[in-house]
PDB file of C-alpha atoms in Angstrom:
ATOM      1  CA  ALA E  30     -33.332  -5.991  -1.843  1.00 46.00           C
ATOM      2  CA  MET E  31     -31.415  -9.164  -2.500  1.00 45.00           C
ATOM      3  CA  THR E  32     -27.918  -8.793  -3.892  1.00 63.00           C
ATOM      4  CA  ALA E  33     -26.184 -11.262  -6.146  1.00 70.00           C
ATOM      5  CA  PRO E  34     -23.343 -13.311  -4.671  1.00 77.00           C
ATOM      6  CA  ILE E  35     -19.784 -12.218  -5.262  1.00 76.00           C
ATOM      7  CA  GLN E  36     -18.374 -13.576  -8.516  1.00 80.00           C
ATOM      8  CA  PRO E  37     -14.875 -14.881  -7.648  1.00 83.00           C
ATOM      9  CA  GLN E  38     -13.685 -15.256 -11.256  1.00 88.00           C
ATOM     10  CA  ALA E  39     -14.659 -11.699 -12.140  1.00 84.00           C
ATOM     11  CA  VAL E  40     -13.109 -10.336  -8.933  1.00 86.00           C
ATOM     12  CA  ARG E  41      -9.895 -12.270  -9.619  1.00 92.00           C
ATOM     13  CA  ALA E  42      -9.746 -11.000 -13.212  1.00 89.00           C
ATOM     14  CA  LEU E  43     -10.331  -7.405 -12.135  1.00 88.00           C
ATOM     15  CA  ALA E  44      -7.730  -7.695  -9.342  1.00 92.00           C
ATOM     16  CA  SER E  45      -5.217  -9.146 -11.791  1.00 93.00           C
ATOM     17  CA  ARG E  46      -5.880  -6.365 -14.297  1.00 89.00           C
ATOM     18  CA  THR E  47      -5.538  -3.733 -11.553  1.00 89.00           C
ATOM     19  CA  LEU E  48      -2.249  -5.184 -10.317  1.00 91.00           C
ATOM     20  CA  ARG E  49      -0.860  -5.583 -13.833  1.00 91.00           C
ATOM     21  CA  SER E  50      -1.732  -2.015 -14.821  1.00 87.00           C
ATOM     22  CA  ALA E  51      -0.136  -0.679 -11.610  1.00 87.00           C
ATOM     23  CA  VAL E  52       3.053  -2.717 -11.957  1.00 87.00           C
ATOM     24  CA  GLU E  53       3.509  -1.831 -15.634  1.00 88.00           C
ATOM     25  CA  THR E  54       3.441   1.923 -15.076  1.00 85.00           C
ATOM     26  CA  PRO E  55       6.750   3.745 -14.684  1.00 87.00           C
ATOM     27  CA  SER E  56       5.258   5.923 -11.949  1.00 83.00           C
ATOM     28  CA  ALA E  57       4.726   2.881  -9.706  1.00 85.00           C
ATOM     29  CA  ALA E  58       8.342   1.789 -10.247  1.00 88.00           C
ATOM     30  CA  ALA E  59       9.542   5.298  -9.421  1.00 90.00           C
ATOM     31  CA  ALA E  60       7.322   5.418  -6.326  1.00 89.00           C
ATOM     32  CA  PHE E  61       8.647   2.036  -5.147  1.00 91.00           C
ATOM     33  CA  PHE E  62      12.252   3.154  -5.740  1.00 92.00           C
ATOM     34  CA  VAL E  63      11.818   6.366  -3.754  1.00 92.00           C
ATOM     35  CA  PHE E  64       9.988   4.474  -0.989  1.00 92.00           C
ATOM     36  CA  TYR E  65      12.778   1.886  -0.662  1.00 92.00           C
ATOM     37  CA  LEU E  66      15.457   4.573  -0.824  1.00 92.00           C
ATOM     38  CA  ILE E  67      13.922   6.591   2.011  1.00 90.00           C
ATOM     39  CA  ALA E  68      13.017   3.451   4.004  1.00 88.00           C
ATOM     40  CA  GLY E  69      16.617   2.248   3.640  1.00 87.00           C
ATOM     41  CA  TYR E  70      17.915   5.519   5.002  1.00 85.00           C
ATOM     42  CA  LEU E  71      15.417   5.434   7.876  1.00 80.00           C
ATOM     43  CA  PHE E  72      16.407   1.834   8.569  1.00 79.00           C
ATOM     44  CA  ALA E  73      20.174   2.393   8.510  1.00 79.00           C
ATOM     45  CA  LEU E  74      20.317   5.592  10.550  1.00 77.00           C
ATOM     46  CA  PRO E  75      19.011   4.250  13.879  1.00 71.00           C
ATOM     47  CA  LEU E  76      20.659   0.885  13.275  1.00 72.00           C
ATOM     48  CA  PHE E  77      24.147   2.346  13.545  1.00 71.00           C
ATOM     49  CA  LEU E  78      23.190   4.710  16.356  1.00 73.00           C
ATOM     50  CA  THR E  79      21.698   2.028  18.621  1.00 68.00           C
ATOM     51  CA  ASN E  80      23.917  -0.836  17.455  1.00 68.00           C
ATOM     52  CA  GLN E  81      20.999  -3.292  17.785  1.00 68.00           C
ATOM     53  CA  ALA E  82      19.750  -5.774  15.192  1.00 68.00           C
ATOM     54  CA  SER E  83      16.169  -4.559  14.803  1.00 73.00           C
ATOM     55  CA  ILE E  84      14.000  -3.143  12.058  1.00 79.00           C
ATOM     56  CA  ARG E  85      11.797  -1.351  14.596  1.00 78.00           C
ATOM     57  CA  GLY E  86      13.212   1.924  13.280  1.00 76.00           C
ATOM     58  CA  LEU E  87      11.077   1.448  10.171  1.00 81.00           C
ATOM     59  CA  LEU E  88       8.001   2.088  12.312  1.00 82.00           C
ATOM     60  CA  ASP E  89       9.089   5.644  13.031  1.00 77.00           C
ATOM     61  CA  ALA E  90       8.680   7.232   9.605  1.00 80.00           C
ATOM     62  CA  THR E  91       7.620   4.526   7.153  1.00 89.00           C
ATOM     63  CA  PRO E  92       3.938   4.993   8.088  1.00 91.00           C
ATOM     64  CA  LEU E  93       4.321   8.657   7.143  1.00 91.00           C
ATOM     65  CA  LEU E  94       5.761   7.554   3.797  1.00 92.00           C
ATOM     66  CA  LEU E  95       2.705   5.345   3.326  1.00 94.00           C
ATOM     67  CA  THR E  96       0.444   8.394   3.797  1.00 95.00           C
ATOM     68  CA  LEU E  97       2.001   9.748   0.597  1.00 93.00           C
ATOM     69  CA  LEU E  98       2.624   6.567  -1.366  1.00 93.00           C
ATOM     70  CA  THR E  99      -0.703   4.824  -0.850  1.00 94.00           C
ATOM     71  CA  PRO E 100      -2.879   7.705  -2.099  1.00 94.00           C
ATOM     72  CA  ALA E 101      -0.556   7.961  -5.117  1.00 91.00           C
ATOM     73  CA  LEU E 102      -1.055   4.271  -5.867  1.00 91.00           C
ATOM     74  CA  THR E 103      -4.832   4.332  -5.316  1.00 91.00           C
ATOM     75  CA  MET E 104      -5.795   7.712  -6.777  1.00 89.00           C
ATOM     76  CA  GLY E 105      -6.653   6.254 -10.167  1.00 83.00           C
ATOM     77  CA  LEU E 106      -8.334   3.012  -9.115  1.00 84.00           C
ATOM     78  CA  LEU E 107     -11.858   4.290  -9.696  1.00 83.00           C
ATOM     79  CA  SER E 108     -11.383   7.948 -10.636  1.00 79.00           C
ATOM     80  CA  GLU E 109      -9.605   6.993 -13.876  1.00 76.00           C
ATOM     81  CA  GLU E 110     -12.448   4.608 -14.724  1.00 73.00           C
ATOM     82  CA  LEU E 111     -14.962   7.387 -13.990  1.00 72.00           C
ATOM     83  CA  ARG E 112     -13.038   9.975 -16.019  1.00 71.00           C
ATOM     84  CA  ALA E 113     -12.461   7.704 -19.010  1.00 68.00           C
ATOM     85  CA  GLY E 114     -16.045   6.465 -19.015  1.00 65.00           C
ATOM     86  CA  THR E 115     -15.040   2.830 -18.584  1.00 68.00           C
ATOM     87  CA  PHE E 116     -16.700   2.597 -15.179  1.00 67.00           C
ATOM     88  CA  GLU E 117     -20.097   2.617 -16.877  1.00 65.00           C
ATOM     89  CA  THR E 118     -18.992  -0.398 -18.906  1.00 68.00           C
ATOM     90  CA  LEU E 119     -17.970  -2.182 -15.714  1.00 68.00           C
ATOM     91  CA  ALA E 120     -21.153  -1.147 -13.908  1.00 65.00           C
ATOM     92  CA  THR E 121     -23.450  -2.279 -16.728  1.00 65.00           C
ATOM     93  CA  SER E 122     -21.708  -5.637 -17.073  1.00 70.00           C
ATOM     94  CA  PRO E 123     -23.048  -8.504 -14.985  1.00 74.00           C
ATOM     95  CA  LEU E 124     -20.748  -7.349 -12.158  1.00 75.00           C
ATOM     96  CA  GLU E 125     -22.154  -6.014  -8.927  1.00 78.00           C
ATOM     97  CA  ASP E 126     -20.624  -2.946  -7.269  1.00 78.00           C
ATOM     98  CA  TRP E 127     -19.063  -5.222  -4.637  1.00 82.00           C
ATOM     99  CA  ASP E 128     -17.306  -7.220  -7.346  1.00 85.00           C
ATOM    100  CA  ILE E 129     -15.767  -4.065  -8.781  1.00 85.00           C
ATOM    101  CA  VAL E 130     -14.711  -2.621  -5.428  1.00 88.00           C
ATOM    102  CA  LEU E 131     -13.376  -5.949  -4.169  1.00 91.00           C
ATOM    103  CA  GLY E 132     -11.452  -6.567  -7.400  1.00 91.00           C
ATOM    104  CA  LYS E 133      -9.864  -3.124  -7.303  1.00 91.00           C
ATOM    105  CA  PHE E 134      -9.008  -3.445  -3.607  1.00 95.00           C
ATOM    106  CA  LEU E 135      -7.523  -6.939  -3.966  1.00 95.00           C
ATOM    107  CA  GLY E 136      -5.400  -5.711  -6.881  1.00 95.00           C
ATOM    108  CA  PHE E 137      -4.084  -2.943  -4.645  1.00 95.00           C
ATOM    109  CA  ALA E 138      -3.607  -5.437  -1.764  1.00 97.00           C
ATOM    110  CA  ALA E 139      -1.376  -7.553  -4.004  1.00 96.00           C
ATOM    111  CA  LEU E 140       0.616  -4.427  -4.892  1.00 95.00           C
ATOM    112  CA  GLN E 141       0.916  -3.580  -1.179  1.00 96.00           C
ATOM    113  CA  ALA E 142       2.101  -7.133  -0.485  1.00 96.00           C
ATOM    114  CA  LEU E 143       4.827  -6.667  -3.115  1.00 95.00           C
ATOM    115  CA  LEU E 144       5.845  -3.380  -1.518  1.00 94.00           C
ATOM    116  CA  VAL E 145       6.155  -4.904   1.952  1.00 94.00           C
ATOM    117  CA  ALA E 146       7.847  -8.041   0.575  1.00 94.00           C
ATOM    118  CA  GLY E 147      10.610  -5.763  -0.706  1.00 93.00           C
ATOM    119  CA  LEU E 148      11.177  -4.629   2.872  1.00 92.00           C
ATOM    120  CA  LEU E 149      12.146  -8.215   3.763  1.00 92.00           C
ATOM    121  CA  PHE E 150      15.580  -7.234   2.478  1.00 90.00           C
ATOM    122  CA  PHE E 151      16.251  -5.384   5.741  1.00 86.00           C
ATOM    123  CA  PRO E 152      15.686  -8.270   8.197  1.00 87.00           C
ATOM    124  CA  LEU E 153      17.512 -10.654   5.860  1.00 87.00           C
ATOM    125  CA  LEU E 154      20.479  -8.277   5.798  1.00 84.00           C
ATOM    126  CA  LEU E 155      20.372  -7.909   9.576  1.00 82.00           C
ATOM    127  CA  SER E 156      20.216 -11.648  10.152  1.00 81.00           C
ATOM    128  CA  TRP E 157      23.369 -11.982   8.078  1.00 84.00           C
ATOM    129  CA  LEU E 158      25.180  -9.109   9.828  1.00 77.00           C
ATOM    130  CA  ALA E 159      23.991  -9.520  13.418  1.00 72.00           C
ATOM    131  CA  ALA E 160      26.105 -11.127  16.096  1.00 67.00           C
ATOM    132  CA  PRO E 161      24.467 -13.749  18.341  1.00 71.00           C
ATOM    133  CA  PRO E 162      21.744 -13.833  19.591  1.00 73.00           C
ATOM    134  CA  GLY E 163      20.903 -12.378  16.183  1.00 72.00           C
ATOM    135  CA  LEU E 164      17.710 -10.950  14.848  1.00 79.00           C
ATOM    136  CA  ASP E 165      14.326 -11.306  16.521  1.00 82.00           C
ATOM    137  CA  TRP E 166      12.327 -12.628  13.568  1.00 85.00           C
ATOM    138  CA  ALA E 167       9.009 -12.392  15.422  1.00 89.00           C
ATOM    139  CA  GLU E 168       9.524  -8.668  15.931  1.00 87.00           C
ATOM    140  CA  SER E 169      10.636  -8.186  12.327  1.00 87.00           C
ATOM    141  CA  LEU E 170       7.672 -10.051  10.883  1.00 91.00           C
ATOM    142  CA  GLY E 171       5.380  -8.145  13.251  1.00 92.00           C
ATOM    143  CA  VAL E 172       6.756  -4.825  11.995  1.00 91.00           C
ATOM    144  CA  LEU E 173       6.265  -5.894   8.366  1.00 93.00           C
ATOM    145  CA  ALA E 174       2.752  -7.181   9.093  1.00 95.00           C
ATOM    146  CA  GLY E 175       1.896  -3.882  10.784  1.00 93.00           C
ATOM    147  CA  LEU E 176       3.131  -1.920   7.767  1.00 94.00           C
ATOM    148  CA  PHE E 177       1.176  -4.215   5.432  1.00 97.00           C
ATOM    149  CA  PHE E 178      -2.074  -3.778   7.359  1.00 97.00           C
ATOM    150  CA  GLN E 179      -1.570  -0.040   7.672  1.00 96.00           C
ATOM    151  CA  GLY E 180      -1.055   0.083   3.910  1.00 96.00           C
ATOM    152  CA  LEU E 181      -4.295  -1.868   3.418  1.00 97.00           C
ATOM    153  CA  MET E 182      -6.155   0.578   5.643  1.00 97.00           C
ATOM    154  CA  PHE E 183      -4.737   3.526   3.711  1.00 97.00           C
ATOM    155  CA  GLY E 184      -5.570   1.677   0.482  1.00 96.00           C
ATOM    156  CA  ALA E 185      -9.215   1.397   1.528  1.00 96.00           C
ATOM    157  CA  ILE E 186      -9.217   5.127   2.233  1.00 97.00           C
ATOM    158  CA  GLY E 187      -7.596   5.784  -1.150  1.00 94.00           C
ATOM    159  CA  LEU E 188     -10.135   3.602  -2.955  1.00 93.00           C
ATOM    160  CA  PHE E 189     -12.943   5.459  -1.198  1.00 94.00           C
ATOM    161  CA  ALA E 190     -11.453   8.836  -2.175  1.00 93.00           C
ATOM    162  CA  SER E 191     -10.998   7.609  -5.736  1.00 90.00           C
ATOM    163  CA  SER E 192     -14.691   6.735  -5.896  1.00 88.00           C
ATOM    164  CA  LEU E 193     -15.653  10.286  -4.911  1.00 89.00           C
ATOM    165  CA  LYS E 194     -13.672  12.212  -7.499  1.00 82.00           C
ATOM    166  CA  ARG E 195     -13.204  12.042 -11.251  1.00 83.00           C
ATOM    167  CA  SER E 196      -9.907  13.874 -10.935  1.00 88.00           C
ATOM    168  CA  GLN E 197      -6.931  11.805  -9.827  1.00 89.00           C
ATOM    169  CA  ALA E 198      -5.332  14.866  -8.230  1.00 91.00           C
ATOM    170  CA  ALA E 199      -8.464  15.536  -6.166  1.00 92.00           C
ATOM    171  CA  ALA E 200      -8.641  11.840  -5.202  1.00 92.00           C
ATOM    172  CA  PHE E 201      -4.969  11.942  -4.150  1.00 94.00           C
ATOM    173  CA  LEU E 202      -5.437  15.078  -2.056  1.00 96.00           C
ATOM    174  CA  THR E 203      -8.586  13.738  -0.378  1.00 95.00           C
ATOM    175  CA  ALA E 204      -6.949  10.385   0.412  1.00 96.00           C
ATOM    176  CA  PHE E 205      -3.761  12.043   1.629  1.00 97.00           C
ATOM    177  CA  LEU E 206      -5.623  14.359   3.992  1.00 97.00           C
ATOM    178  CA  ILE E 207      -7.643  11.492   5.478  1.00 97.00           C
ATOM    179  CA  CYS E 208      -4.589   9.205   5.747  1.00 96.00           C
ATOM    180  CA  PHE E 209      -2.518  11.980   7.303  1.00 96.00           C
ATOM    181  CA  GLY E 210      -5.323  12.655   9.787  1.00 96.00           C
ATOM    182  CA  VAL E 211      -5.349   8.990  10.768  1.00 95.00           C
ATOM    183  CA  PHE E 212      -1.535   8.956  11.006  1.00 94.00           C
ATOM    184  CA  ALA E 213      -1.446  12.154  13.091  1.00 94.00           C
ATOM    185  CA  GLY E 214      -4.221  10.870  15.350  1.00 94.00           C
ATOM    186  CA  GLY E 215      -2.193   7.734  15.993  1.00 89.00           C
ATOM    187  CA  LYS E 216       0.933   9.747  16.772  1.00 86.00           C
ATOM    188  CA  PHE E 217      -0.950  12.089  19.126  1.00 90.00           C
ATOM    189  CA  ALA E 218      -2.562   9.132  20.899  1.00 81.00           C
TER     190      ALA E 218
END
């Protein structure tokens, strides 16, 4: 069967709506605050112990934080639409399933980009504090890129889990278990 091409305007509108609804909720602000608070602690602790200008310490536990945060941010992407009955409206509109999924995922990707952009505070602070030779920006940007792509992978898992369940709590639990399995598999490897 032939599928219709992706509709960029519809995808962009859906992504914008998804991002706007996520940013405007107090739970997202609280989740970001807690994430930055814990990431700041995890950043500062090894920094003073090793006395080296590096944000590599974020790679130790921040991925574990993402296994909790990402399912919380994605649990309602499709499950809320399914529960409220608005998914049928989206599905019966001239949008294809790919348009809906891509719009929801790109909205989350923009939210993930905002989350990782906030972590730029740490290398900027280090570059100001570090003695010569200073901060290795390539390493810092590599760490941030790795966290961004890991968040996108977990976001895809969360979107998938959200499509399976009408309950946000069930979608969160399913996504968390899969993300934690991926995280643990990486640590064991």
